[in-house]
Coordinates of C-alpha atoms and ligand atoms in Angstrom, one line a residue:
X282 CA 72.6 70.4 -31.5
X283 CA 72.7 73.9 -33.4
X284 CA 73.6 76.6 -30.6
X285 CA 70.0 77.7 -28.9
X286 CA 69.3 81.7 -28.0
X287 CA 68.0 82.6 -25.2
X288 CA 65.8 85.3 -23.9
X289 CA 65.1 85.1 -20.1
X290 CA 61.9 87.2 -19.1
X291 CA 62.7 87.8 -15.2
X292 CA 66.4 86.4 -15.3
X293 CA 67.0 87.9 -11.5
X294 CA 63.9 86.1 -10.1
X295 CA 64.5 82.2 -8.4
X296 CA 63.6 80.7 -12.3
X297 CA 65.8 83.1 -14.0
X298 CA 69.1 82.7 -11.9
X299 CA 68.7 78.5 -11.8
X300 CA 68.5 79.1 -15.8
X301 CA 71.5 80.9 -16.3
X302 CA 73.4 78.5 -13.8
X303 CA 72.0 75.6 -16.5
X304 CA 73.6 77.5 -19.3
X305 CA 77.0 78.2 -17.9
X306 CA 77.0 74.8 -17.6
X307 CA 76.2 74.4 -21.5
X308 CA 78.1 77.8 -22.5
X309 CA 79.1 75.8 -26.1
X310 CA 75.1 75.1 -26.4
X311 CA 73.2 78.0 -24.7
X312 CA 74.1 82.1 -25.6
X313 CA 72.2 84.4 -23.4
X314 CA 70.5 87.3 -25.8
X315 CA 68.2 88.9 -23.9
X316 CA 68.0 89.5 -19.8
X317 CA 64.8 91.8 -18.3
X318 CA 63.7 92.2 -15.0
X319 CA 61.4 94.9 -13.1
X320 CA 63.3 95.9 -10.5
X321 CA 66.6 94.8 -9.3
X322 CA 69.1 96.2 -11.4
X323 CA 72.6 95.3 -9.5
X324 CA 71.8 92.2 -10.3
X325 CA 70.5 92.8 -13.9
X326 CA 74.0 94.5 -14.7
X327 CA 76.1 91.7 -13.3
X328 CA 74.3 88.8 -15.1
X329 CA 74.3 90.8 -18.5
X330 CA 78.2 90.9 -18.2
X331 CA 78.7 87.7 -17.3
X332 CA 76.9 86.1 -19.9
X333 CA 77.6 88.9 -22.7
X334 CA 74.2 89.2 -23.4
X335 CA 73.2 91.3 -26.4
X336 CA 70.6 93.4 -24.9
X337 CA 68.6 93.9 -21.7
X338 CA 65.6 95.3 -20.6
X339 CA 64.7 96.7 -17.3
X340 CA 61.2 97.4 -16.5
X341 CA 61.1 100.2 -14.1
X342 CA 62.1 103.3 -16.0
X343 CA 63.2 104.9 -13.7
X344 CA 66.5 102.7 -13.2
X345 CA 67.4 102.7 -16.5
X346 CA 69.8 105.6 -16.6
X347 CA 72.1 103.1 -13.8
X348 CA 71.3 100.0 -16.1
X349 CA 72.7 101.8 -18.9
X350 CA 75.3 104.0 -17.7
X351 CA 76.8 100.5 -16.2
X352 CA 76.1 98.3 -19.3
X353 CA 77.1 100.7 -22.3
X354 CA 81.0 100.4 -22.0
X355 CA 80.5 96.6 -22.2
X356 CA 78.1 97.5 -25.8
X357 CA 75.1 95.3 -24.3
X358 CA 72.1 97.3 -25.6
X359 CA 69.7 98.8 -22.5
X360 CA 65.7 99.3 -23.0
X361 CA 63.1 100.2 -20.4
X362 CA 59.8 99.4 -20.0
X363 CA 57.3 96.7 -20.5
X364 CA 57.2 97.1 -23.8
X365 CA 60.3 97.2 -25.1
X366 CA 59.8 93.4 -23.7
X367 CA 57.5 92.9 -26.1
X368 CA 59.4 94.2 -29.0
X369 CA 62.8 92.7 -28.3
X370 CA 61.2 88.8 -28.2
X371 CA 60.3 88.5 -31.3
X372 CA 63.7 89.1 -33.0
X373 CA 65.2 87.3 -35.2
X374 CA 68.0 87.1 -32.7
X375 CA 65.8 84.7 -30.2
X376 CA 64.7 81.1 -30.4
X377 CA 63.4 80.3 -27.4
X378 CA 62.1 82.4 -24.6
X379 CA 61.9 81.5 -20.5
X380 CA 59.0 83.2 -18.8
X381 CA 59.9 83.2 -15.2
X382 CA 58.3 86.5 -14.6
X383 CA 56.1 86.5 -11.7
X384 CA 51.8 86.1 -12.4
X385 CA 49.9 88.5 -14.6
X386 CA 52.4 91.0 -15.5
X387 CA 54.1 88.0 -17.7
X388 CA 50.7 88.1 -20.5
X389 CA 51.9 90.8 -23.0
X390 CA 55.2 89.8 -23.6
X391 CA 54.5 86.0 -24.0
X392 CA 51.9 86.9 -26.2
X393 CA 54.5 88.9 -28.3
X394 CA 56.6 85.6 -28.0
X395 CA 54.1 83.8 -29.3
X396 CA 53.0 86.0 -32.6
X397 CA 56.4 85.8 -33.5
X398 CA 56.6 82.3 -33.4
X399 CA 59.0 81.9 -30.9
X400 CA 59.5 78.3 -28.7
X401 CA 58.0 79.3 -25.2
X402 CA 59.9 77.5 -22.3
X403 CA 56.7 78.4 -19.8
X404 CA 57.6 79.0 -16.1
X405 CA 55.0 82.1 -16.4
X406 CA 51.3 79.7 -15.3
X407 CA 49.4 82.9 -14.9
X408 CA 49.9 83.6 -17.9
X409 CA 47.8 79.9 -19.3
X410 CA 45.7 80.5 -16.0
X411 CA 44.7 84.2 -17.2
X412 CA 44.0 83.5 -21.1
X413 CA 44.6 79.6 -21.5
X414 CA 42.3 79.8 -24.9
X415 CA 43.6 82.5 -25.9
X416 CA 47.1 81.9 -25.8
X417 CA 46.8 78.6 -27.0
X418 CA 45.1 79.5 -29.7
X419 CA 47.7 81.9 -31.3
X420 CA 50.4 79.3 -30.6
X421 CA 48.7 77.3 -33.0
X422 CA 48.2 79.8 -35.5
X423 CA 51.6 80.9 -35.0
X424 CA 53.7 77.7 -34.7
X425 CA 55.0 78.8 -31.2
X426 CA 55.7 75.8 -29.5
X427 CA 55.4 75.7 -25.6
X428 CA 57.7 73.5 -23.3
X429 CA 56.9 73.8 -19.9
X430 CA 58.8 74.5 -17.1
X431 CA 56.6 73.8 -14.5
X432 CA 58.1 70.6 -12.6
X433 CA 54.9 68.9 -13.0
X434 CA 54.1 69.8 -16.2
X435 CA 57.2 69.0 -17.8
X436 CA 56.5 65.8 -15.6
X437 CA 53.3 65.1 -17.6
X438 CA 55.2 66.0 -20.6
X439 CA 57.5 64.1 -20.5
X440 CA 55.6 61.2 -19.4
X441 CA 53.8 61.7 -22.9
X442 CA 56.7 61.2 -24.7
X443 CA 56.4 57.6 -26.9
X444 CA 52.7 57.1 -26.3
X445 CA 52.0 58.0 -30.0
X446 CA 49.4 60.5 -28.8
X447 CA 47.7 57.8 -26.8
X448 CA 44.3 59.8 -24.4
X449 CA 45.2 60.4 -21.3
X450 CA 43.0 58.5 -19.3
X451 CA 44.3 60.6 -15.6
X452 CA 46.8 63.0 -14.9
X453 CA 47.9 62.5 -11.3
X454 CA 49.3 65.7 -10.6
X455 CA 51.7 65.5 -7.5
X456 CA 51.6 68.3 -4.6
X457 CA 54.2 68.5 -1.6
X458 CA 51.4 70.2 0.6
X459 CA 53.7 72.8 1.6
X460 CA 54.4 73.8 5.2
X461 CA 51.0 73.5 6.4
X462 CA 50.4 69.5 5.0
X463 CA 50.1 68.8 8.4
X464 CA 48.6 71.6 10.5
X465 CA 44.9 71.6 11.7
X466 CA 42.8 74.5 10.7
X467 CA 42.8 76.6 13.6
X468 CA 47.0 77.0 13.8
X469 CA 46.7 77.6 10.0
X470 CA 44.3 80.1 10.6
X471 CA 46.8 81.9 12.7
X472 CA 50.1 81.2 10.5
X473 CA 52.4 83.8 9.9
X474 CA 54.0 85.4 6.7
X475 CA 57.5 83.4 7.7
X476 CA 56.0 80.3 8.4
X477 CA 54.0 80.4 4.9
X478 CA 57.7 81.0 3.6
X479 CA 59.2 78.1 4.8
X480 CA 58.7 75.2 2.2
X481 CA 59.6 72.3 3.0
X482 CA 61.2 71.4 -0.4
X483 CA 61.4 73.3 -3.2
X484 CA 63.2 76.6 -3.1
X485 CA 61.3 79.3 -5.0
X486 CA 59.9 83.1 -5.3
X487 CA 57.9 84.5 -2.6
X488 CA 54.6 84.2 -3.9
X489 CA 54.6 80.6 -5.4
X490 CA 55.6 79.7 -2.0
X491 CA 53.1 81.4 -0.6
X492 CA 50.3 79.6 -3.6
X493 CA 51.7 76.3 -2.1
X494 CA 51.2 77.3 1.4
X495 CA 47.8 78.2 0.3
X496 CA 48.0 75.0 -2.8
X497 CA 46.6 77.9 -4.6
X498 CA 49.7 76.9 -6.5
X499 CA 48.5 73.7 -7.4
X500 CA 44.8 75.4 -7.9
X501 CA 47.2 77.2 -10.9
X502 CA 49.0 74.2 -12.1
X503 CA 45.3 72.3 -12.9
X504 CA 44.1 74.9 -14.8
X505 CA 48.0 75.0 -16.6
X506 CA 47.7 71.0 -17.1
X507 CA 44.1 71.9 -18.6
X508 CA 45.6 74.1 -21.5
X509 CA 48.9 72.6 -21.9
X510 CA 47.6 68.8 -22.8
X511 CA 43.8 69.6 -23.7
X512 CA 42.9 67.5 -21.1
X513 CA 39.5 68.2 -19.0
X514 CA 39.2 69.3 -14.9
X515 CA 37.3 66.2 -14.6
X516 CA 40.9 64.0 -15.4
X517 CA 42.9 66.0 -13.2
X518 CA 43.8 64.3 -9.6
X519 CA 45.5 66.0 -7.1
X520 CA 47.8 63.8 -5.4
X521 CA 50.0 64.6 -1.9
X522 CA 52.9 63.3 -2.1
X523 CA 55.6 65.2 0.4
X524 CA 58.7 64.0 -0.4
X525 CA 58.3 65.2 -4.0
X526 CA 60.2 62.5 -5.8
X527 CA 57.7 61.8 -8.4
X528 CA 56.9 65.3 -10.1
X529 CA 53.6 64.2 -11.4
X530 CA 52.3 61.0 -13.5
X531 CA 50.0 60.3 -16.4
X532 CA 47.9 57.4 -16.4
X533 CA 46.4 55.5 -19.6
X534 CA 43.3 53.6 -20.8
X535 CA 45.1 50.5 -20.0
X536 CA 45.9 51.5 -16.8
X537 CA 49.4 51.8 -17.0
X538 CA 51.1 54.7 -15.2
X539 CA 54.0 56.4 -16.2
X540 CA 55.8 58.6 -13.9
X541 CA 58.9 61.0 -13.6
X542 CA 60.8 61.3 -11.2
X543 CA 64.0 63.3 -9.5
X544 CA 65.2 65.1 -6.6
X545 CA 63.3 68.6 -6.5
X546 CA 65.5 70.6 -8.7
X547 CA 63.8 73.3 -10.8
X548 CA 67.6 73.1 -13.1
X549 CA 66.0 69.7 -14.5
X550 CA 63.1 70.9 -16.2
X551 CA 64.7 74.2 -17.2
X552 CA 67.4 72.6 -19.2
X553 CA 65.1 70.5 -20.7
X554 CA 62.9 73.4 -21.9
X555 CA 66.0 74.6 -23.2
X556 CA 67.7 71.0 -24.9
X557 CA 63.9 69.3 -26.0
X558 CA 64.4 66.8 -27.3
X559 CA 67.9 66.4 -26.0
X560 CA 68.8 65.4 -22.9
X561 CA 72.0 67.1 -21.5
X562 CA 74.6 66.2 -18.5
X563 CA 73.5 68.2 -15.9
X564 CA 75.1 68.4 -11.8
X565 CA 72.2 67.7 -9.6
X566 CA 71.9 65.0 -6.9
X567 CA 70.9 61.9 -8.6
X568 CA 68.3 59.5 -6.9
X569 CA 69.4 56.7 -4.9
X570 CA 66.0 54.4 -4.4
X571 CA 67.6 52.0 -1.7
X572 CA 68.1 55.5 0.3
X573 CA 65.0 56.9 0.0
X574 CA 63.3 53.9 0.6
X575 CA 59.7 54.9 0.9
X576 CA 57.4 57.3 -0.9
X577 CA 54.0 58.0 0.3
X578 CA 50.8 59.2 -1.0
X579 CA 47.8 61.4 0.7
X580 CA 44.2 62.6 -0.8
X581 CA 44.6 66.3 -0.6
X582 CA 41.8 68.0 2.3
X583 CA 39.9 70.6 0.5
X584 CA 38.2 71.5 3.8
X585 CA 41.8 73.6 5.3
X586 CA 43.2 73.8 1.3
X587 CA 40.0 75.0 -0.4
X588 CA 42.0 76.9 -3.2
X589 CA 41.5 73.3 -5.3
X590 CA 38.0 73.4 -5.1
X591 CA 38.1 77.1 -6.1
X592 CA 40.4 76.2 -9.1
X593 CA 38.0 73.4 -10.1
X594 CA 35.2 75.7 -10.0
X595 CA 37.7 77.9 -12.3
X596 CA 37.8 75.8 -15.1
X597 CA 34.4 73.9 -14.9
X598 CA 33.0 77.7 -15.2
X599 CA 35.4 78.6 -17.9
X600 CA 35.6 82.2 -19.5
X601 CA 37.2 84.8 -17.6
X602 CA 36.8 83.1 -14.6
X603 CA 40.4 81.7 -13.8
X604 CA 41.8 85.4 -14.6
X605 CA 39.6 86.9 -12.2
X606 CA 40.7 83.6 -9.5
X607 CA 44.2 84.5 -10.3
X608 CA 44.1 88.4 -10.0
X609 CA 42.3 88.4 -6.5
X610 CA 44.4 85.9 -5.5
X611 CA 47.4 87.9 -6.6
X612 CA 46.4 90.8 -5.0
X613 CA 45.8 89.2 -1.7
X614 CA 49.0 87.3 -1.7
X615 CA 50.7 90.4 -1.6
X616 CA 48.3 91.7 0.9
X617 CA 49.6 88.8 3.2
X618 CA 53.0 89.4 2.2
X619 CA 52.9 92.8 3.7
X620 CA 51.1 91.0 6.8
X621 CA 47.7 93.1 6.0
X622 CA 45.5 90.0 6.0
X623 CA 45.5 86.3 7.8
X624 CA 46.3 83.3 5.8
X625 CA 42.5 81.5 5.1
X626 CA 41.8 85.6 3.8
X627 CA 43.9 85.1 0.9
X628 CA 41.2 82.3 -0.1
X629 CA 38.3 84.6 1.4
X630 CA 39.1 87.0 -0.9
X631 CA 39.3 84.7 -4.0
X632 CA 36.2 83.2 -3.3
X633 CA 34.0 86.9 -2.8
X634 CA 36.0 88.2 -6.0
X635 CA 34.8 85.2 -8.2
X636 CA 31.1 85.3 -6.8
X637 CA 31.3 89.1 -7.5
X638 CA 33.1 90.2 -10.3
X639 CA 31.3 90.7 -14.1
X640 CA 31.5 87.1 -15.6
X641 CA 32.5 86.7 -19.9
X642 CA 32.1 83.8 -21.1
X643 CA 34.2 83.8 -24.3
X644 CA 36.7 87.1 -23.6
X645 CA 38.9 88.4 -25.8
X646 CA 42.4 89.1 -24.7
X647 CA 41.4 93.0 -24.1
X648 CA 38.6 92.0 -22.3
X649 CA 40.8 89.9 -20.3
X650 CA 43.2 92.4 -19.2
X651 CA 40.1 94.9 -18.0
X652 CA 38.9 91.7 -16.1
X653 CA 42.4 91.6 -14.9
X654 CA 42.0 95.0 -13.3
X655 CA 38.5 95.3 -12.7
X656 CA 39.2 92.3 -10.1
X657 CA 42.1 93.9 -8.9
X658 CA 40.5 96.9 -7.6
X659 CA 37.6 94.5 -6.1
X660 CA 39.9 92.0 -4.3
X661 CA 41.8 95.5 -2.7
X662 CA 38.8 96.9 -1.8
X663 CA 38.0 93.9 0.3
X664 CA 41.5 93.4 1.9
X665 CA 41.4 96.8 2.8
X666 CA 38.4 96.0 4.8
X667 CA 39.6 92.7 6.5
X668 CA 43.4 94.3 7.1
X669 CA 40.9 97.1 9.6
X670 CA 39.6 94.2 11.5
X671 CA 40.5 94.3 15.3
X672 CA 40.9 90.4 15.1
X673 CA 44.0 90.4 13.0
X674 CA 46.7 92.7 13.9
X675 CA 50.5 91.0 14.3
Ligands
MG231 MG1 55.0 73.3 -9.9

């Protein structure tokens, strides 16, 4: 395998660091070539000099004078802003690019990715959620190819592998239910920003683990399986499956099922964004079936989770109607985060947003952005209402 180049879009975010630990395990195979992130700049700095990185970018301008004073006697190149993002990915310097930035904020510069061609290791689902035609689309015009990162995704695709473009009869897409699998409605009404937090499994960013909490998350990652393998809402199954051995399946006309499986380990799917079609060494825990046993399988319960039906609803209307889903739930996610609103108003506010915002049935990707921020103001305007209730104050 030629030596890949890297670009990591978020590298100090929970996707970003795991990647980097996957290429110093692969130093002769992986080069790090471009590192950006919004905020956290200590960080930034000590990753770019670690992994000699040719340039970074940090997004908030105003840090840019630390980034650089700290990065220029090691000649790494510093840029600021958003897009500078975009311009940096499509050098010539890049082959493949992560997108482990977090929701909405990840659109322009995969789209720049894109254009130029560029392979597209996706950990960014917002961004397929937001403009799945669209983006897919100009990765076919532009011979972008895009590997997903996603545990489940890369699941499905690599459970696609050597069926010589078979249909897909089902994808059974494989949730851990989070920390509330179990909970009645009433305590889940009343959980608390910590208790959302604490997933059971999977160690990730603060607000995916607050979409699986919700299984917004898994809302996200239908409408992701939609665009990724072309294949309809109709074929999608949710499956509950808490240990989360099996990252998802795909199931054929003949009624064979192929699944994948592994301990949860986000490293796995990363590297194999980063080696397709290689498979590489890599120092996870292994799986021993004798030990585990058991596996066990529930029909999700759309009556205390209904961010499924909501992401159904999504893609059966089409349009713009996943980007507005995914900005009001974006916006209230950080609304709960900040322990302004109770856990079922997250979906509340979803729900009012998509029954109220301006529908377009075929968008452009300016019209989605405006969407994007049309529905933004909307879903605030209603959490600033429900966060002056007397009912919920912590
Ligand atoms: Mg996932």
């Amino acid at each position: 395998m030629e030596k890949r180049r890297i670009a990591i879009l978020g590298s100090t975010g929970s996707i970003g660091r795991q990647a980097l630990d996957v290429i110093s395990q692969h130093r002769d195979l992986f080069e790090v070539e471009l590192l950006t992130a919004k905020n956290s700049s200590d960080l930034l700095i000590s990753q770019a000099i670690e992994f000699d990185a040719n340039s970074v970018v940090i997004c908030n301008e105003d840090k840019y004078k630390e980034v650089s004073d700290a990065l220029q006697p090691h000649y790494i190149k510093v840029f600021a802003g958003m897009q500078s993002v975009c311009d940096l990915v499509a050098g010539d310097n890049i082959d493949i690019v992560l997108t482990s930035m977090v929701g909405f904020s990840g659109l322009s510069s995969t789209v720049a990715a894109v254009k130029a061609g560029k392979t597209i290791a996706l950990a960014n689902k917002e961004t397929l959620v937001a403009a799945g035609a669209i983006v897919m689309e100009l990765a076919a015009r532009h011979g972008a190819r895009i590997l997903p990162v996603d545990s489940e995704h890369s699941a499905i695709f690599q459970c696609l592998m050597g069926s010589a473009g078979a249909d897909i009869e089902k994808i059974h897409l494989t949730a851990s239910g989070g920390p509330f699998r179990t909970w009645s409605r009433e305590d889940i009404a009343k959980a608390t920003r910590a208790q959302a937090l604490n997933h059971p499994n999977w160690s990730m960013g603060s607000k995916i683990t607050i979409d699986s909490a919700t299984m917004m998350n898994k809302g996200l990652e239908i409408i992701e399986a939609r665009w990724l393998f072309g294949t309809p809402g109709e074929k999608i199954q949710v499956v509950i499956h808490p240990e989360s051995i099996i990252h998802s399946m795909v199931e054929y006309a003949d009624g064979s099922v192929i699944a994948q499986m592994g301990h949860p380990d986000m490293r796995e799917a990363i590297q194999f964004a980063f080696s397709f079609p290689q498979r590489l060494p890599l120092d996870n825990r292994k799986l021993n079936f004798a030990e585990l046993g058991s596996m066990s399988f529930f029909a999700p319960d759309q009556e205390r989770f209904p961010a499924l039906k909501l992401a159904y609803e999504a893609l059966a209307k089409g349009g713009n109607m996943a980007c507005i889903m995914n900005a009001a739930n974006e916006e209230a996610v950080a609304a709960f985060l900040q322990e302004r609103i109770g856990f079922y108003d997250i979906t509340d506010v979803v729900q009012d947003c998509m029954a109220g915002a301006d529908f377009a049935a075929s968008p452009d990707l300016d019209a989605i952005f405006r969407t994007n921020e049309d529905t933004l103001v909307m879903a605030a305007e209603k959490i600033a209402r429900l966060s002056g209730r007397k009912s919920f104050q912590q």
